[in-house]
PDB file of C-alpha atoms in Angstrom:
ATOM      1  CA  MET A  30     -11.979  44.324   5.781  1.00 38.00           C
ATOM      2  CA  TYR A  31      -9.845  41.750   7.607  1.00 41.00           C
ATOM      3  CA  GLY A  32      -8.981  40.123   4.271  1.00 43.00           C
ATOM      4  CA  LEU A  33      -7.850  43.458   2.878  1.00 42.00           C
ATOM      5  CA  HIS A  34      -5.610  43.929   5.915  1.00 52.00           C
ATOM      6  CA  LEU A  35      -3.951  40.559   5.310  1.00 54.00           C
ATOM      7  CA  ARG A  36      -3.228  41.583   1.725  1.00 68.00           C
ATOM      8  CA  SER A  37      -1.758  44.987   2.616  1.00 86.00           C
ATOM      9  CA  PRO A  38       1.711  45.632   1.122  1.00 88.00           C
ATOM     10  CA  SER A  39       3.412  45.839   4.508  1.00 89.00           C
ATOM     11  CA  ILE A  40       1.913  42.527   5.699  1.00 89.00           C
ATOM     12  CA  LEU A  41       2.854  40.784   2.454  1.00 91.00           C
ATOM     13  CA  ALA A  42       6.388  42.219   2.624  1.00 91.00           C
ATOM     14  CA  ALA A  43       6.712  41.028   6.224  1.00 91.00           C
ATOM     15  CA  ARG A  44       5.709  37.494   5.188  1.00 92.00           C
ATOM     16  CA  VAL A  45       8.341  37.445   2.449  1.00 93.00           C
ATOM     17  CA  LEU A  46      11.054  38.699   4.795  1.00 92.00           C
ATOM     18  CA  LYS A  47      10.144  36.157   7.476  1.00 92.00           C
ATOM     19  CA  GLY A  48      10.122  33.398   4.870  1.00 93.00           C
ATOM     20  CA  ARG A  49      13.696  34.300   3.970  1.00 94.00           C
ATOM     21  CA  GLY A  50      14.852  34.292   7.560  1.00 93.00           C
ATOM     22  CA  LEU A  51      14.961  38.089   7.822  1.00 92.00           C
ATOM     23  CA  GLY A  52      12.343  38.530  10.516  1.00 90.00           C
ATOM     24  CA  ALA A  53      14.912  40.055  12.873  1.00 92.00           C
ATOM     25  CA  ALA A  54      17.211  41.693  10.306  1.00 92.00           C
ATOM     26  CA  LYS A  55      18.374  45.254   9.880  1.00 93.00           C
ATOM     27  CA  ILE A  56      16.386  46.743   6.987  1.00 91.00           C
ATOM     28  CA  GLY A  57      16.957  50.018   5.177  1.00 91.00           C
ATOM     29  CA  ILE A  58      13.952  51.769   3.629  1.00 91.00           C
ATOM     30  CA  ASP A  59      14.139  54.220   0.723  1.00 88.00           C
ATOM     31  CA  LYS A  60      11.840  56.892   2.114  1.00 84.00           C
ATOM     32  CA  LEU A  61      11.722  58.765  -1.180  1.00 80.00           C
ATOM     33  CA  TYR A  62       9.607  55.975  -2.645  1.00 81.00           C
ATOM     34  CA  VAL A  63       7.958  54.249   0.331  1.00 86.00           C
ATOM     35  CA  ASP A  64       5.133  55.995   2.170  1.00 87.00           C
ATOM     36  CA  ALA A  65       4.952  56.347   5.927  1.00 87.00           C
ATOM     37  CA  SER A  66       1.986  53.994   6.319  1.00 89.00           C
ATOM     38  CA  PHE A  67       4.000  51.147   4.759  1.00 90.00           C
ATOM     39  CA  VAL A  68       6.924  51.777   7.129  1.00 90.00           C
ATOM     40  CA  ASP A  69       4.558  51.863  10.119  1.00 90.00           C
ATOM     41  CA  GLY A  70       2.863  48.649   8.996  1.00 90.00           C
ATOM     42  CA  LEU A  71       6.160  46.851   8.420  1.00 91.00           C
ATOM     43  CA  THR A  72       7.476  47.986  11.808  1.00 91.00           C
ATOM     44  CA  ALA A  73       4.354  46.639  13.514  1.00 91.00           C
ATOM     45  CA  ALA A  74       4.512  43.339  11.596  1.00 92.00           C
ATOM     46  CA  LEU A  75       8.234  42.830  12.289  1.00 91.00           C
ATOM     47  CA  PRO A  76       8.795  44.038  15.868  1.00 92.00           C
ATOM     48  CA  GLU A  77      12.212  42.342  16.063  1.00 93.00           C
ATOM     49  CA  CYS A  78      13.517  44.095  12.926  1.00 92.00           C
ATOM     50  CA  GLU A  79      15.651  47.211  13.062  1.00 92.00           C
ATOM     51  CA  ILE A  80      14.104  49.385  10.347  1.00 91.00           C
ATOM     52  CA  SER A  81      16.051  52.521   9.477  1.00 91.00           C
ATOM     53  CA  ASP A  82      16.306  55.187   6.789  1.00 91.00           C
ATOM     54  CA  GLY A  83      18.372  53.785   3.917  1.00 89.00           C
ATOM     55  CA  THR A  84      17.579  56.594   1.480  1.00 87.00           C
ATOM     56  CA  ARG A  85      21.091  58.034   1.256  1.00 87.00           C
ATOM     57  CA  ILE A  86      22.780  54.617   0.969  1.00 88.00           C
ATOM     58  CA  LEU A  87      20.453  53.515  -1.821  1.00 87.00           C
ATOM     59  CA  SER A  88      20.866  56.880  -3.532  1.00 87.00           C
ATOM     60  CA  ASP A  89      24.647  56.444  -3.499  1.00 88.00           C
ATOM     61  CA  LEU A  90      24.296  52.927  -4.933  1.00 90.00           C
ATOM     62  CA  ARG A  91      22.157  54.256  -7.790  1.00 92.00           C
ATOM     63  CA  ALA A  92      24.709  56.946  -8.682  1.00 96.00           C
ATOM     64  CA  VAL A  93      26.847  54.593 -10.802  1.00 98.00           C
ATOM     65  CA  LYS A  94      24.765  53.120 -13.592  1.00 98.00           C
ATOM     66  CA  SER A  95      24.931  49.632 -15.095  1.00 98.00           C
ATOM     67  CA  VAL A  96      25.363  49.069 -18.832  1.00 98.00           C
ATOM     68  CA  GLU A  97      21.635  48.364 -19.139  1.00 98.00           C
ATOM     69  CA  GLU A  98      20.731  51.551 -17.270  1.00 98.00           C
ATOM     70  CA  ILE A  99      23.024  53.627 -19.483  1.00 99.00           C
ATOM     71  CA  GLU A 100      21.329  52.140 -22.552  1.00 98.00           C
ATOM     72  CA  CYS A 101      17.913  53.168 -21.211  1.00 98.00           C
ATOM     73  CA  LEU A 102      19.131  56.678 -20.375  1.00 99.00           C
ATOM     74  CA  SER A 103      20.686  56.992 -23.834  1.00 98.00           C
ATOM     75  CA  GLU A 104      17.423  55.979 -25.484  1.00 98.00           C
ATOM     76  CA  ALA A 105      15.456  58.486 -23.382  1.00 98.00           C
ATOM     77  CA  ALA A 106      17.898  61.212 -24.451  1.00 98.00           C
ATOM     78  CA  LYS A 107      17.592  60.162 -28.106  1.00 97.00           C
ATOM     79  CA  ILE A 108      13.796  60.304 -27.986  1.00 98.00           C
ATOM     80  CA  THR A 109      13.941  63.765 -26.404  1.00 98.00           C
ATOM     81  CA  GLU A 110      16.355  65.144 -28.974  1.00 97.00           C
ATOM     82  CA  GLU A 111      14.247  63.740 -31.807  1.00 97.00           C
ATOM     83  CA  ALA A 112      11.285  65.589 -30.292  1.00 97.00           C
ATOM     84  CA  PHE A 113      13.332  68.813 -30.268  1.00 98.00           C
ATOM     85  CA  GLU A 114      14.214  68.308 -33.930  1.00 97.00           C
ATOM     86  CA  ALA A 115      10.581  67.660 -34.835  1.00 97.00           C
ATOM     87  CA  VAL A 116       9.225  70.690 -32.981  1.00 98.00           C
ATOM     88  CA  THR A 117      11.778  73.226 -34.247  1.00 98.00           C
ATOM     89  CA  PRO A 118       9.995  73.901 -37.587  1.00 98.00           C
ATOM     90  CA  ILE A 119       6.839  75.093 -35.802  1.00 98.00           C
ATOM     91  CA  ILE A 120       8.680  77.339 -33.322  1.00 98.00           C
ATOM     92  CA  LYS A 121       8.031  80.696 -34.945  1.00 97.00           C
ATOM     93  CA  GLU A 122       6.006  83.859 -34.630  1.00 96.00           C
ATOM     94  CA  GLY A 123       2.310  83.045 -34.278  1.00 96.00           C
ATOM     95  CA  THR A 124       2.651  79.519 -32.849  1.00 97.00           C
ATOM     96  CA  ARG A 125       0.785  78.898 -29.598  1.00 95.00           C
ATOM     97  CA  LEU A 126       2.681  77.400 -26.679  1.00 94.00           C
ATOM     98  CA  ILE A 127       0.099  74.637 -26.340  1.00 94.00           C
ATOM     99  CA  GLU A 128       0.845  73.557 -29.927  1.00 96.00           C
ATOM    100  CA  ILE A 129       4.533  73.249 -29.088  1.00 97.00           C
ATOM    101  CA  LYS A 130       3.789  71.170 -26.009  1.00 96.00           C
ATOM    102  CA  GLN A 131       1.391  68.947 -27.945  1.00 97.00           C
ATOM    103  CA  LYS A 132       3.961  68.366 -30.693  1.00 98.00           C
ATOM    104  CA  ILE A 133       6.661  67.380 -28.198  1.00 98.00           C
ATOM    105  CA  THR A 134       4.223  65.030 -26.459  1.00 98.00           C
ATOM    106  CA  GLN A 135       3.247  63.444 -29.776  1.00 97.00           C
ATOM    107  CA  GLU A 136       6.861  62.883 -30.816  1.00 97.00           C
ATOM    108  CA  MET A 137       7.872  61.368 -27.483  1.00 97.00           C
ATOM    109  CA  THR A 138       4.952  58.976 -27.222  1.00 96.00           C
ATOM    110  CA  GLN A 139       5.041  57.711 -30.813  1.00 94.00           C
ATOM    111  CA  GLN A 140       8.536  56.304 -30.247  1.00 87.00           C
ATOM    112  CA  SER A 141       8.669  52.650 -29.195  1.00 84.00           C
ATOM    113  CA  GLY A 142       8.659  52.587 -25.395  1.00 87.00           C
ATOM    114  CA  GLY A 143       8.684  56.374 -25.138  1.00 91.00           C
ATOM    115  CA  GLU A 144       6.736  58.292 -22.503  1.00 96.00           C
ATOM    116  CA  VAL A 145       6.621  61.927 -21.433  1.00 97.00           C
ATOM    117  CA  GLY A 146       8.622  62.632 -18.298  1.00 97.00           C
ATOM    118  CA  HIS A 147       8.208  66.408 -18.106  1.00 97.00           C
ATOM    119  CA  ILE A 148       7.750  69.425 -20.385  1.00 97.00           C
ATOM    120  CA  THR A 149       8.284  72.993 -19.162  1.00 94.00           C
ATOM    121  CA  LEU A 150       8.026  76.014 -21.466  1.00 94.00           C
ATOM    122  CA  LYS A 151       9.213  79.490 -20.489  1.00 92.00           C
ATOM    123  CA  VAL A 152       8.979  82.610 -22.625  1.00 92.00           C
ATOM    124  CA  GLY A 153      10.456  86.090 -22.182  1.00 84.00           C
ATOM    125  CA  PRO A 154      10.349  88.987 -21.905  1.00 74.00           C
ATOM    126  CA  ALA A 155       6.621  88.581 -21.148  1.00 66.00           C
ATOM    127  CA  LYS A 156       5.241  85.483 -19.440  1.00 67.00           C
ATOM    128  CA  LEU A 157       2.682  83.830 -21.684  1.00 66.00           C
ATOM    129  CA  PRO A 158      -0.179  81.498 -20.733  1.00 70.00           C
ATOM    130  CA  PRO A 159      -0.314  78.230 -22.740  1.00 63.00           C
ATOM    131  CA  GLY A 160      -2.900  79.524 -25.212  1.00 70.00           C
ATOM    132  CA  GLU A 161      -0.927  82.608 -26.200  1.00 89.00           C
ATOM    133  CA  LYS A 162       1.195  82.930 -29.329  1.00 92.00           C
ATOM    134  CA  LEU A 163       4.915  83.513 -29.750  1.00 95.00           C
ATOM    135  CA  GLU A 164       5.851  86.982 -30.945  1.00 93.00           C
ATOM    136  CA  ALA A 165       8.896  88.453 -32.658  1.00 94.00           C
ATOM    137  CA  GLY A 166      11.485  89.309 -30.021  1.00 93.00           C
ATOM    138  CA  ASP A 167      10.555  86.434 -27.696  1.00 94.00           C
ATOM    139  CA  ILE A 168      12.983  83.821 -26.444  1.00 95.00           C
ATOM    140  CA  LEU A 169      11.462  80.392 -25.834  1.00 96.00           C
ATOM    141  CA  CYS A 170      13.183  78.027 -23.400  1.00 95.00           C
ATOM    142  CA  VAL A 171      11.999  74.406 -23.331  1.00 96.00           C
ATOM    143  CA  ASP A 172      13.119  72.063 -20.548  1.00 96.00           C
ATOM    144  CA  CYS A 173      11.826  68.553 -21.103  1.00 97.00           C
ATOM    145  CA  GLY A 174      12.626  64.880 -20.980  1.00 98.00           C
ATOM    146  CA  ALA A 175      11.198  61.613 -22.228  1.00 98.00           C
ATOM    147  CA  LYS A 176      11.087  58.402 -20.216  1.00 98.00           C
ATOM    148  CA  PHE A 177      12.207  55.025 -21.509  1.00 98.00           C
ATOM    149  CA  ARG A 178      11.627  51.977 -19.299  1.00 97.00           C
ATOM    150  CA  ASN A 179      11.259  54.404 -16.386  1.00 96.00           C
ATOM    151  CA  TYR A 180      14.650  56.064 -17.012  1.00 98.00           C
ATOM    152  CA  ARG A 181      14.535  59.768 -17.726  1.00 98.00           C
ATOM    153  CA  ALA A 182      16.073  62.447 -19.876  1.00 98.00           C
ATOM    154  CA  ASP A 183      16.444  66.084 -18.806  1.00 98.00           C
ATOM    155  CA  ILE A 184      17.490  68.520 -21.537  1.00 98.00           C
ATOM    156  CA  SER A 185      16.943  72.243 -22.224  1.00 97.00           C
ATOM    157  CA  ARG A 186      16.973  74.088 -25.533  1.00 97.00           C
ATOM    158  CA  GLN A 187      16.179  77.701 -26.482  1.00 96.00           C
ATOM    159  CA  TRP A 188      15.102  79.633 -29.559  1.00 97.00           C
ATOM    160  CA  ALA A 189      15.088  83.354 -30.404  1.00 97.00           C
ATOM    161  CA  ILE A 190      11.943  84.322 -32.316  1.00 97.00           C
ATOM    162  CA  GLY A 191      13.221  86.820 -34.846  1.00 96.00           C
ATOM    163  CA  LYS A 192      15.494  89.586 -33.638  1.00 95.00           C
ATOM    164  CA  VAL A 193      16.342  89.846 -29.935  1.00 94.00           C
ATOM    165  CA  PRO A 194      18.646  92.357 -28.197  1.00 94.00           C
ATOM    166  CA  ALA A 195      22.394  91.882 -28.730  1.00 95.00           C
ATOM    167  CA  THR A 196      22.802  91.753 -24.951  1.00 93.00           C
ATOM    168  CA  GLU A 197      21.008  88.410 -24.892  1.00 93.00           C
ATOM    169  CA  TRP A 198      23.465  86.889 -27.349  1.00 95.00           C
ATOM    170  CA  ASP A 199      26.245  88.205 -25.079  1.00 94.00           C
ATOM    171  CA  THR A 200      24.546  86.510 -22.132  1.00 92.00           C
ATOM    172  CA  MET A 201      24.467  83.265 -24.097  1.00 94.00           C
ATOM    173  CA  GLU A 202      28.226  83.516 -24.646  1.00 95.00           C
ATOM    174  CA  VAL A 203      28.828  83.821 -20.894  1.00 95.00           C
ATOM    175  CA  ILE A 204      26.565  80.839 -20.213  1.00 95.00           C
ATOM    176  CA  SER A 205      28.419  78.810 -22.848  1.00 96.00           C
ATOM    177  CA  ALA A 206      31.743  79.738 -21.236  1.00 96.00           C
ATOM    178  CA  ALA A 207      30.429  78.504 -17.880  1.00 97.00           C
ATOM    179  CA  VAL A 208      29.313  75.221 -19.459  1.00 97.00           C
ATOM    180  CA  ASP A 209      32.733  74.775 -21.082  1.00 97.00           C
ATOM    181  CA  ALA A 210      34.464  75.386 -17.743  1.00 98.00           C
ATOM    182  CA  MET A 211      32.291  72.759 -16.074  1.00 98.00           C
ATOM    183  CA  ARG A 212      32.888  70.272 -18.877  1.00 98.00           C
ATOM    184  CA  GLY A 213      36.605  70.726 -18.342  1.00 98.00           C
ATOM    185  CA  LYS A 214      36.201  69.191 -14.881  1.00 98.00           C
ATOM    186  CA  LEU A 215      34.385  66.053 -16.031  1.00 99.00           C
ATOM    187  CA  ARG A 216      36.741  63.208 -15.249  1.00 98.00           C
ATOM    188  CA  PRO A 217      36.893  60.495 -12.566  1.00 99.00           C
ATOM    189  CA  GLY A 218      38.135  61.833  -9.241  1.00 98.00           C
ATOM    190  CA  THR A 219      36.752  65.364  -9.587  1.00 99.00           C
ATOM    191  CA  LYS A 220      34.563  66.537  -6.713  1.00 99.00           C
ATOM    192  CA  PHE A 221      31.046  67.626  -7.600  1.00 98.00           C
ATOM    193  CA  SER A 222      31.738  70.879  -5.754  1.00 98.00           C
ATOM    194  CA  GLU A 223      34.659  71.594  -8.111  1.00 99.00           C
ATOM    195  CA  ILE A 224      32.339  71.341 -11.114  1.00 99.00           C
ATOM    196  CA  TYR A 225      29.950  73.743  -9.391  1.00 97.00           C
ATOM    197  CA  ARG A 226      32.664  76.305  -8.672  1.00 97.00           C
ATOM    198  CA  ALA A 227      33.996  76.178 -12.244  1.00 98.00           C
ATOM    199  CA  GLY A 228      30.645  77.338 -13.601  1.00 97.00           C
ATOM    200  CA  ASN A 229      29.583  79.523 -10.702  1.00 96.00           C
ATOM    201  CA  ASP A 230      32.758  81.623 -10.741  1.00 95.00           C
ATOM    202  CA  ILE A 231      31.973  82.667 -14.324  1.00 96.00           C
ATOM    203  CA  MET A 232      28.230  83.229 -13.906  1.00 94.00           C
ATOM    204  CA  ALA A 233      28.615  85.224 -10.674  1.00 91.00           C
ATOM    205  CA  LYS A 234      30.524  87.903 -12.589  1.00 86.00           C
ATOM    206  CA  VAL A 235      27.429  88.753 -14.639  1.00 83.00           C
ATOM    207  CA  ASN A 236      24.749  87.709 -12.155  1.00 83.00           C
ATOM    208  CA  PRO A 237      25.634  88.313  -8.465  1.00 84.00           C
ATOM    209  CA  ARG A 238      22.683  86.137  -7.395  1.00 83.00           C
ATOM    210  CA  TYR A 239      24.623  83.133  -8.658  1.00 85.00           C
ATOM    211  CA  LYS A 240      26.731  83.207  -5.485  1.00 79.00           C
ATOM    212  CA  GLY A 241      23.693  81.802  -3.703  1.00 82.00           C
ATOM    213  CA  MET A 242      22.743  79.282  -6.407  1.00 87.00           C
ATOM    214  CA  LEU A 243      22.060  75.930  -4.740  1.00 91.00           C
ATOM    215  CA  LEU A 244      22.609  73.657  -7.757  1.00 95.00           C
ATOM    216  CA  MET A 245      24.223  73.797 -11.188  1.00 97.00           C
ATOM    217  CA  GLY A 246      23.270  70.301 -12.201  1.00 98.00           C
ATOM    218  CA  HIS A 247      22.447  66.878 -10.860  1.00 98.00           C
ATOM    219  CA  SER A 248      22.662  63.158 -11.451  1.00 98.00           C
ATOM    220  CA  LEU A 249      20.069  61.412 -13.584  1.00 98.00           C
ATOM    221  CA  GLY A 250      18.310  58.055 -13.526  1.00 97.00           C
ATOM    222  CA  ILE A 251      14.798  56.920 -12.648  1.00 95.00           C
ATOM    223  CA  GLU A 252      14.281  60.461 -11.375  1.00 94.00           C
ATOM    224  CA  SER A 253      15.163  63.602 -13.307  1.00 94.00           C
ATOM    225  CA  HIS A 254      17.038  64.945 -10.265  1.00 95.00           C
ATOM    226  CA  GLU A 255      19.113  62.438  -8.303  1.00 96.00           C
ATOM    227  CA  ARG A 256      22.077  62.626  -5.953  1.00 94.00           C
ATOM    228  CA  PRO A 257      24.882  63.495  -6.043  1.00 96.00           C
ATOM    229  CA  TYR A 258      24.020  67.081  -6.936  1.00 97.00           C
ATOM    230  CA  ILE A 259      26.396  69.601  -8.493  1.00 98.00           C
ATOM    231  CA  SER A 260      26.350  71.826  -5.446  1.00 97.00           C
ATOM    232  CA  PRO A 261      28.894  73.922  -3.513  1.00 96.00           C
ATOM    233  CA  ASP A 262      29.172  71.469  -0.617  1.00 96.00           C
ATOM    234  CA  GLU A 263      29.016  68.066  -2.381  1.00 97.00           C
ATOM    235  CA  GLU A 264      32.352  66.348  -1.723  1.00 96.00           C
ATOM    236  CA  LYS A 265      31.603  63.115  -3.573  1.00 97.00           C
ATOM    237  CA  THR A 266      33.770  62.486  -6.622  1.00 98.00           C
ATOM    238  CA  LEU A 267      32.952  61.470 -10.170  1.00 99.00           C
ATOM    239  CA  GLU A 268      33.168  57.779 -11.062  1.00 98.00           C
ATOM    240  CA  PRO A 269      32.943  55.993 -14.426  1.00 99.00           C
ATOM    241  CA  GLY A 270      29.330  55.077 -15.130  1.00 98.00           C
ATOM    242  CA  MET A 271      27.792  58.156 -13.542  1.00 99.00           C
ATOM    243  CA  VAL A 272      25.296  60.082 -15.673  1.00 99.00           C
ATOM    244  CA  LEU A 273      24.732  63.727 -14.884  1.00 98.00           C
ATOM    245  CA  CYS A 274      23.255  66.941 -16.206  1.00 98.00           C
ATOM    246  CA  LEU A 275      25.196  70.188 -16.279  1.00 98.00           C
ATOM    247  CA  GLU A 276      22.603  72.925 -15.871  1.00 96.00           C
ATOM    248  CA  VAL A 277      23.310  76.641 -16.197  1.00 95.00           C
ATOM    249  CA  PRO A 278      20.105  78.680 -15.832  1.00 91.00           C
ATOM    250  CA  HIS A 279      19.916  82.458 -16.068  1.00 90.00           C
ATOM    251  CA  LYS A 280      16.864  84.581 -15.337  1.00 86.00           C
ATOM    252  CA  GLY A 281      16.999  88.212 -16.364  1.00 83.00           C
ATOM    253  CA  THR A 282      14.699  89.959 -18.805  1.00 84.00           C
ATOM    254  CA  TYR A 283      14.728  86.628 -20.640  1.00 89.00           C
ATOM    255  CA  VAL A 284      15.037  83.067 -19.330  1.00 89.00           C
ATOM    256  CA  PHE A 285      17.886  80.782 -20.371  1.00 92.00           C
ATOM    257  CA  ASN A 286      18.701  77.260 -19.265  1.00 93.00           C
ATOM    258  CA  CYS A 287      21.542  75.344 -20.904  1.00 95.00           C
ATOM    259  CA  GLU A 288      21.261  71.691 -19.935  1.00 97.00           C
ATOM    260  CA  ASP A 289      22.904  68.620 -21.439  1.00 98.00           C
ATOM    261  CA  GLU A 290      23.588  65.062 -20.276  1.00 98.00           C
ATOM    262  CA  TYR A 291      27.016  63.495 -19.786  1.00 99.00           C
ATOM    263  CA  LEU A 292      28.281  59.974 -19.160  1.00 99.00           C
ATOM    264  CA  ILE A 293      31.478  59.805 -17.105  1.00 99.00           C
ATOM    265  CA  THR A 294      34.003  57.458 -18.732  1.00 99.00           C
ATOM    266  CA  GLN A 295      37.327  56.000 -17.604  1.00 98.00           C
ATOM    267  CA  ASP A 296      39.275  59.008 -18.887  1.00 96.00           C
ATOM    268  CA  GLY A 297      36.741  61.823 -19.170  1.00 98.00           C
ATOM    269  CA  TYR A 298      33.198  62.067 -20.450  1.00 98.00           C
ATOM    270  CA  LYS A 299      30.863  61.421 -23.352  1.00 98.00           C
ATOM    271  CA  ILE A 300      28.115  63.907 -24.136  1.00 98.00           C
ATOM    272  CA  MET A 301      24.855  61.996 -24.483  1.00 98.00           C
ATOM    273  CA  THR A 302      22.910  64.861 -26.062  1.00 97.00           C
ATOM    274  CA  ALA A 303      25.160  66.036 -28.902  1.00 92.00           C
ATOM    275  CA  ARG A 304      22.503  65.641 -31.588  1.00 91.00           C
ATOM    276  CA  THR A 305      21.094  69.124 -30.887  1.00 91.00           C
ATOM    277  CA  SER A 306      22.726  72.255 -29.474  1.00 92.00           C
ATOM    278  CA  SER A 307      21.942  73.951 -26.168  1.00 89.00           C
ATOM    279  CA  ARG A 308      23.055  77.303 -27.596  1.00 92.00           C
ATOM    280  CA  LEU A 309      20.470  79.924 -28.516  1.00 94.00           C
ATOM    281  CA  LYS A 310      19.081  79.376 -32.027  1.00 95.00           C
ATOM    282  CA  GLN A 311      17.420  82.086 -34.100  1.00 94.00           C
ATOM    283  CA  VAL A 312      14.261  81.124 -35.995  1.00 95.00           C
TER     284      VAL A 312
END
């Protein structure tokens, strides 16, 4: 038992820090990824250290991606879009949701270095359990993302199964207008809150609940949702090298969620997920 204690992560970390002359340093801990027992152990092992919460500082540092990180994020997006392309032919009346999820999983994992990050399927107007089949008149919304070298994608696509009410196509047009308005703000120097307002002002006209929407997108990296968020009170500004998702969900009789990824460049943006379309597709 004593030997296990000596090999505990906090004890080993304390030895490394002392060996580098940091036994009495000021240390910031990312509390999103480090559990409380480690912090307690490190504090006990380094009583002269000032250990504080460095989560926000480290989050801000991760907001601007390196060239290598952008390459990993681009590959994760590519794998995800290839999975969308591969699954589209089986999205039709009579297909079970579990088959769709299995196909996406298969496509993501057969790519070199590809892993599944998340897969969420939503169907309207009726909510279907995984074993149920798609029916004519359904709209299927798939929000998913592959991982590549621990960097994630986060993309949403939607399909109309046969004929759906004309009102839903009208809703899609409003959502697309909101996305376009948000895209128009994507340039260095723009506040995240300005991007939020550009989309929210349009969506609130057709969905009053949007006035209370907390987020309309987020940054992306080793987590699918990272700071800074596209929120009404985020005053940070866009910088070249940031990667973010614009996300415009709508829940009525049917569920929609338009979500694409964007790289902020020196003079604007590059869409990282242009291979497939976030607009509603009829199958």
